[in-house]
Short mmCIF file of C-alpha atoms and ligand atoms in Angstrom, two decimals:
data_model
loop_
_atom_site.label_atom_id
_atom_site.label_comp_id
_atom_site.label_asym_id
_atom_site.label_seq_id
_atom_site.Cartn_x
_atom_site.Cartn_y
_atom_site.Cartn_z
CA MET A 1 -23.85 -1.36 -24.90
CA ASP A 2 -19.74 -0.73 -24.05
CA LYS A 3 -18.06 -1.71 -21.33
CA GLY A 4 -16.70 1.06 -18.85
CA ARG A 5 -13.08 1.12 -18.28
CA LEU A 6 -10.47 1.36 -14.92
CA ILE A 7 -8.60 4.02 -14.81
CA VAL A 8 -6.64 3.94 -11.30
CA LEU A 9 -3.74 7.11 -10.48
CA GLU A 10 -1.00 7.01 -8.91
CA GLY A 11 2.38 7.82 -7.07
CA THR A 12 4.22 8.80 -3.42
CA ASP A 13 0.96 10.38 -0.83
CA GLY A 14 0.82 13.73 -1.75
CA ALA A 15 1.70 13.44 -5.30
CA GLY A 16 -1.97 14.85 -6.59
CA SER A 17 -4.01 10.75 -7.44
CA THR A 18 -7.30 12.37 -5.08
CA THR A 19 -6.65 16.35 -6.94
CA GLN A 20 -6.01 14.61 -10.22
CA GLY A 21 -8.45 12.01 -10.37
CA ASP A 22 -11.57 14.38 -8.70
CA GLU A 23 -10.69 16.75 -11.96
CA LEU A 24 -10.96 13.17 -14.60
CA ALA A 25 -13.96 12.44 -13.10
CA ALA A 26 -15.91 15.85 -13.76
CA TRP A 27 -13.91 15.62 -17.23
CA LEU A 28 -15.34 12.19 -17.56
CA GLN A 29 -18.17 12.54 -16.15
CA GLU A 30 -18.42 16.70 -18.85
CA LEU A 31 -18.51 14.00 -21.68
CA GLY A 32 -21.73 12.40 -21.32
CA LEU A 33 -20.25 9.36 -19.28
CA GLU A 34 -21.60 7.42 -16.42
CA VAL A 35 -18.54 7.34 -13.80
CA VAL A 36 -17.51 5.52 -10.39
CA ARG A 37 -15.01 7.87 -8.30
CA THR A 38 -13.23 5.23 -5.62
CA ALA A 39 -10.13 5.20 -4.03
CA GLN A 40 -7.39 1.83 -1.68
CA PRO A 41 -8.40 2.07 0.71
CA SER A 42 -12.18 1.65 0.15
CA PRO A 43 -14.98 3.01 1.88
CA LEU A 44 -15.63 -0.77 2.07
CA PRO A 45 -15.50 -2.33 5.94
CA THR A 46 -11.71 -4.60 4.89
CA GLY A 47 -11.13 -0.94 3.24
CA GLN A 48 -12.23 0.65 7.34
CA LEU A 49 -10.36 -1.71 8.61
CA ILE A 50 -6.95 -0.47 6.63
CA ARG A 51 -7.62 2.84 7.22
CA GLN A 52 -7.17 2.75 10.50
CA ILE A 53 -4.41 1.08 10.16
CA LEU A 54 -2.27 3.75 8.30
CA ARG A 55 -3.65 6.28 11.03
CA GLY A 56 -1.98 4.43 14.05
CA ASP A 57 -5.90 4.23 15.77
CA LEU A 58 -4.38 0.50 15.38
CA GLN A 59 -1.15 -0.74 16.22
CA GLY A 60 0.91 -3.48 16.51
CA ILE A 61 -0.57 -4.85 13.26
CA ASP A 62 2.74 -6.98 11.47
CA ALA A 63 3.40 -5.63 7.66
CA ALA A 64 2.52 -9.13 5.94
CA VAL A 65 -0.58 -9.30 7.89
CA VAL A 66 -1.41 -4.92 6.43
CA ALA A 67 -0.32 -6.13 2.79
CA LEU A 68 -3.32 -8.48 3.37
CA LEU A 69 -6.11 -6.56 4.14
CA PHE A 70 -4.54 -4.31 0.69
CA ALA A 71 -5.47 -7.28 -0.58
CA ALA A 72 -8.93 -8.83 0.20
CA ASP A 73 -9.37 -4.89 -0.24
CA ARG A 74 -9.23 -4.90 -3.78
CA VAL A 75 -10.99 -7.88 -4.36
CA ASP A 76 -13.85 -6.85 -2.33
CA LEU A 77 -13.50 -3.75 -4.11
CA ALA A 78 -13.53 -5.08 -8.00
CA HIS A 79 -16.99 -7.76 -7.24
CA ARG A 80 -19.43 -5.20 -5.17
CA VAL A 81 -18.18 -1.98 -6.85
CA MET A 82 -15.98 -1.78 -10.22
CA GLU A 83 -17.70 -5.13 -11.27
CA PRO A 84 -20.99 -4.20 -11.66
CA ALA A 85 -20.11 -0.38 -13.11
CA LEU A 86 -17.55 -1.73 -15.22
CA GLN A 87 -20.83 -4.10 -17.16
CA ARG A 88 -22.99 -1.88 -16.96
CA GLY A 89 -20.67 0.84 -19.16
CA ALA A 90 -19.26 3.00 -16.51
CA TRP A 91 -16.18 4.29 -15.99
CA VAL A 92 -14.25 3.76 -13.00
CA VAL A 93 -11.37 6.08 -11.95
CA CYS A 94 -9.47 4.49 -8.89
CA ASP A 95 -7.15 6.12 -5.93
CA ARG A 96 -4.28 3.33 -5.65
CA HIS A 97 -4.40 -0.50 -7.18
CA ILE A 98 -1.98 -3.32 -7.18
CA ALA A 99 1.05 -0.81 -7.95
CA SER A 100 0.53 0.98 -4.57
CA SER A 101 0.95 -2.64 -3.14
CA LEU A 102 4.56 -3.15 -4.73
CA ALA A 103 6.05 -0.07 -3.64
CA PHE A 104 4.54 0.60 -0.14
CA GLN A 105 3.84 -2.73 1.31
CA VAL A 106 7.56 -3.43 -0.36
CA VAL A 107 8.97 -0.87 1.59
CA ASP A 108 6.56 -1.44 5.22
CA GLY A 109 8.01 -2.90 8.23
CA GLN A 110 11.47 -4.91 9.26
CA GLY A 111 12.62 -5.95 5.89
CA GLY A 112 9.51 -5.54 4.37
CA ILE A 113 7.23 -7.61 1.33
CA GLU A 114 8.80 -9.97 -1.01
CA PRO A 115 7.37 -8.36 -5.02
CA ALA A 116 6.40 -11.42 -5.79
CA TRP A 117 4.37 -12.67 -3.16
CA ILE A 118 2.11 -9.10 -3.45
CA THR A 119 1.56 -10.25 -6.86
CA ALA A 120 0.94 -13.36 -4.97
CA ILE A 121 -1.52 -12.52 -3.37
CA ASN A 122 -3.38 -9.96 -5.40
CA SER A 123 -3.83 -12.66 -8.20
CA ARG A 124 -7.33 -12.23 -7.76
CA ALA A 125 -7.17 -8.68 -7.90
CA MET A 126 -8.98 -6.26 -11.08
CA ALA A 127 -6.83 -5.57 -14.11
CA ALA A 128 -6.77 -2.32 -15.20
CA ASP A 129 -7.00 -0.49 -18.49
CA LEU A 130 -5.00 2.93 -17.18
CA THR A 131 -2.42 3.26 -14.47
CA LEU A 132 -1.06 6.90 -14.90
CA TRP A 133 1.94 7.35 -11.85
CA LEU A 134 1.44 10.89 -11.34
CA ASP A 135 5.83 11.17 -10.40
CA LEU A 136 7.90 13.56 -8.62
CA PRO A 137 10.34 14.98 -6.55
CA VAL A 138 9.35 13.14 -2.64
CA ALA A 139 9.84 17.29 -1.50
CA THR A 140 7.72 18.24 -3.25
CA ALA A 141 4.71 15.68 -1.64
CA LEU A 142 5.78 16.58 1.26
CA GLN A 143 5.26 20.45 1.21
CA ARG A 144 2.16 19.51 -0.19
CA ILE A 145 1.13 17.00 2.34
CA GLU A 146 2.12 19.09 5.19
CA SER A 147 0.27 22.24 3.00
CA ARG A 148 -2.86 20.39 3.76
CA GLY A 149 -2.71 20.51 7.50
CA LYS A 150 -3.77 16.97 9.08
CA PRO A 151 -1.41 15.01 10.90
CA LEU A 152 0.35 12.99 9.07
CA GLU A 153 0.31 9.09 8.60
CA ARG A 154 2.57 5.85 8.33
CA PHE A 155 3.98 6.62 4.83
CA GLU A 156 4.71 10.18 5.10
CA VAL A 157 7.94 10.62 6.29
CA ALA A 158 11.23 12.01 3.72
CA GLU A 159 13.22 8.22 4.20
CA THR A 160 9.79 6.21 3.41
CA LEU A 161 8.58 8.97 0.70
CA GLN A 162 11.82 8.49 -1.27
CA LYS A 163 11.61 4.39 -1.07
CA VAL A 164 8.17 3.94 -2.33
CA ARG A 165 9.27 5.84 -4.82
CA GLN A 166 12.22 4.04 -6.54
CA ARG A 167 9.52 0.81 -5.60
CA TYR A 168 7.38 2.51 -8.19
CA GLN A 169 10.04 3.68 -10.84
CA GLU A 170 10.52 -0.22 -10.19
CA VAL A 171 7.04 -1.31 -11.08
CA PHE A 172 6.62 0.16 -13.44
CA ALA A 173 10.09 0.32 -15.14
CA ALA A 174 8.94 -3.89 -15.13
CA PRO A 175 5.47 -3.56 -15.76
CA GLY A 176 2.91 -6.85 -14.64
CA PRO A 177 -0.72 -7.36 -16.14
CA LEU A 178 -2.30 -5.81 -14.15
CA LEU A 179 -1.80 -2.57 -14.43
CA GLY A 180 -3.04 -2.16 -17.94
CA HIS A 181 -1.60 0.60 -20.28
CA ILE A 182 0.72 3.08 -18.13
CA ALA A 183 1.31 6.46 -18.29
CA VAL A 184 3.76 8.49 -16.87
CA VAL A 185 2.74 11.79 -15.11
CA ASP A 186 4.86 14.68 -13.92
CA ALA A 187 3.21 15.48 -11.28
CA ALA A 188 5.65 18.79 -10.29
CA ALA A 189 3.66 20.20 -13.09
CA ALA A 190 0.78 22.82 -11.99
CA ARG A 191 -2.93 21.32 -10.76
CA ASP A 192 -4.35 22.20 -14.15
CA ALA A 193 -0.99 21.32 -16.05
CA VAL A 194 -1.49 18.18 -14.54
CA ALA A 195 -5.26 18.22 -15.44
CA CYS A 196 -4.61 18.68 -19.42
CA ALA A 197 -0.80 16.25 -19.81
CA ILE A 198 -3.56 12.89 -17.90
CA ARG A 199 -6.75 14.28 -19.92
CA GLN A 200 -4.65 14.05 -23.67
CA THR A 201 -3.28 10.53 -22.48
CA VAL A 202 -7.60 9.62 -21.54
CA ARG A 203 -9.02 11.32 -24.57
CA GLU A 204 -5.68 9.30 -27.31
CA LEU A 205 -6.20 5.67 -25.28
CA PHE A 206 -9.53 5.76 -25.93
CA ALA A 207 -10.45 7.73 -28.73
CA LEU A 208 -12.49 9.92 -26.93
CA PRO A 209 -14.51 13.01 -28.11
CA GLU A 210 -12.06 17.03 -27.21
CA ARG A 211 -15.69 17.35 -25.90
CA ARG A 212 -19.42 16.05 -25.63
N1 LIG B 1 -0.48 20.22 -9.13
C1 LIG B 1 -0.62 20.50 -8.12
N2 LIG B 1 0.54 21.94 -7.41
C2 LIG B 1 0.41 22.10 -6.13
N3 LIG B 1 -0.05 21.44 -5.34
C3 LIG B 1 -1.69 20.19 -5.88
C4 LIG B 1 -1.52 19.99 -6.83
N4 LIG B 1 -1.93 19.00 -7.02
C5 LIG B 1 -2.11 18.55 -5.66
N5 LIG B 1 -2.23 20.13 -5.15
C6 LIG B 1 -1.92 19.42 -3.23
O1 LIG B 1 -1.32 19.16 -2.20
C7 LIG B 1 -2.11 17.91 -1.47
C8 LIG B 1 -2.03 16.72 -2.05
O2 LIG B 1 -2.76 16.64 -2.92
P1 LIG B 1 -4.05 14.83 -3.66
O3 LIG B 1 -4.45 15.31 -1.51
O4 LIG B 1 -4.57 14.87 -3.98
O5 LIG B 1 -2.80 14.27 -3.06
P2 LIG B 1 -2.41 12.31 -2.82
O6 LIG B 1 -1.33 11.67 -3.86
O7 LIG B 1 -4.30 11.69 -3.14
O8 LIG B 1 -2.39 12.58 -1.59
P3 LIG B 1 -2.82 10.83 -0.89
O9 LIG B 1 -2.18 10.02 -0.95
O10 LIG B 1 -1.95 10.75 0.85
O11 LIG B 1 -3.81 10.84 0.05
C9 LIG B 1 -3.59 18.70 -1.79
O12 LIG B 1 -3.06 19.70 -0.78
C10 LIG B 1 -3.67 19.00 -2.78
O13 LIG B 1 -4.48 20.37 -2.69
MG1 LIG B 2 -5.43 10.98 -1.57
#
């Protein structure tokens, strides 16, 4: 049996990674593939701890500690979920991976965290086969986040999102090995148009059929 593939969706909050990850997973399933849908922070214990910090339920945690927790969660998720799935031939669709730490953790905290240290503590992270970067203007992302009507999280303010978007631009301009193939997606487009562009990229890269 063919080994599965790891496809990662990246972008600022509100870019649509969850929406598009779900669409992509459903389409891959229609093609007859087994799909494991996951995200970082993961639903595992370390991921839950990170979500508490992002919501502001746990305060006073240093940005370096948050970066280490993300790195730990990534390794835990790979060992417990991704590797077994890929081994049995399933495709894994994951919201966020190492590029998120290179973007968000680097702008977090006073002075931020150095990218080289982020790369070092993530040296055991799993390499993706494809990273889809959903890029859009910050104003559009914020409109979407606000229309969701949920409380805003740690990074969901214009100034921070702008810095995060700039960091993504830097990360994808000089990509490291763990990102795999990189595709930039115009995430400001309508939902169906974005989904269609993603399907086309995935179909071409992995030589998938149009329909089952
Ligand atoms: N192409 C689109 N056009 C308009 N609205 C969209 C589009 N994609 C997603 N949305 C809406 O924007 C909001 C944010 O989308 P989504 O939750 O998928 O983003 P996200 O990148 O996963 O955000 P977060 O990082 O905060 O989880 C949702 O309400 C979603 O329905
Ligand atoms: Mg999401």
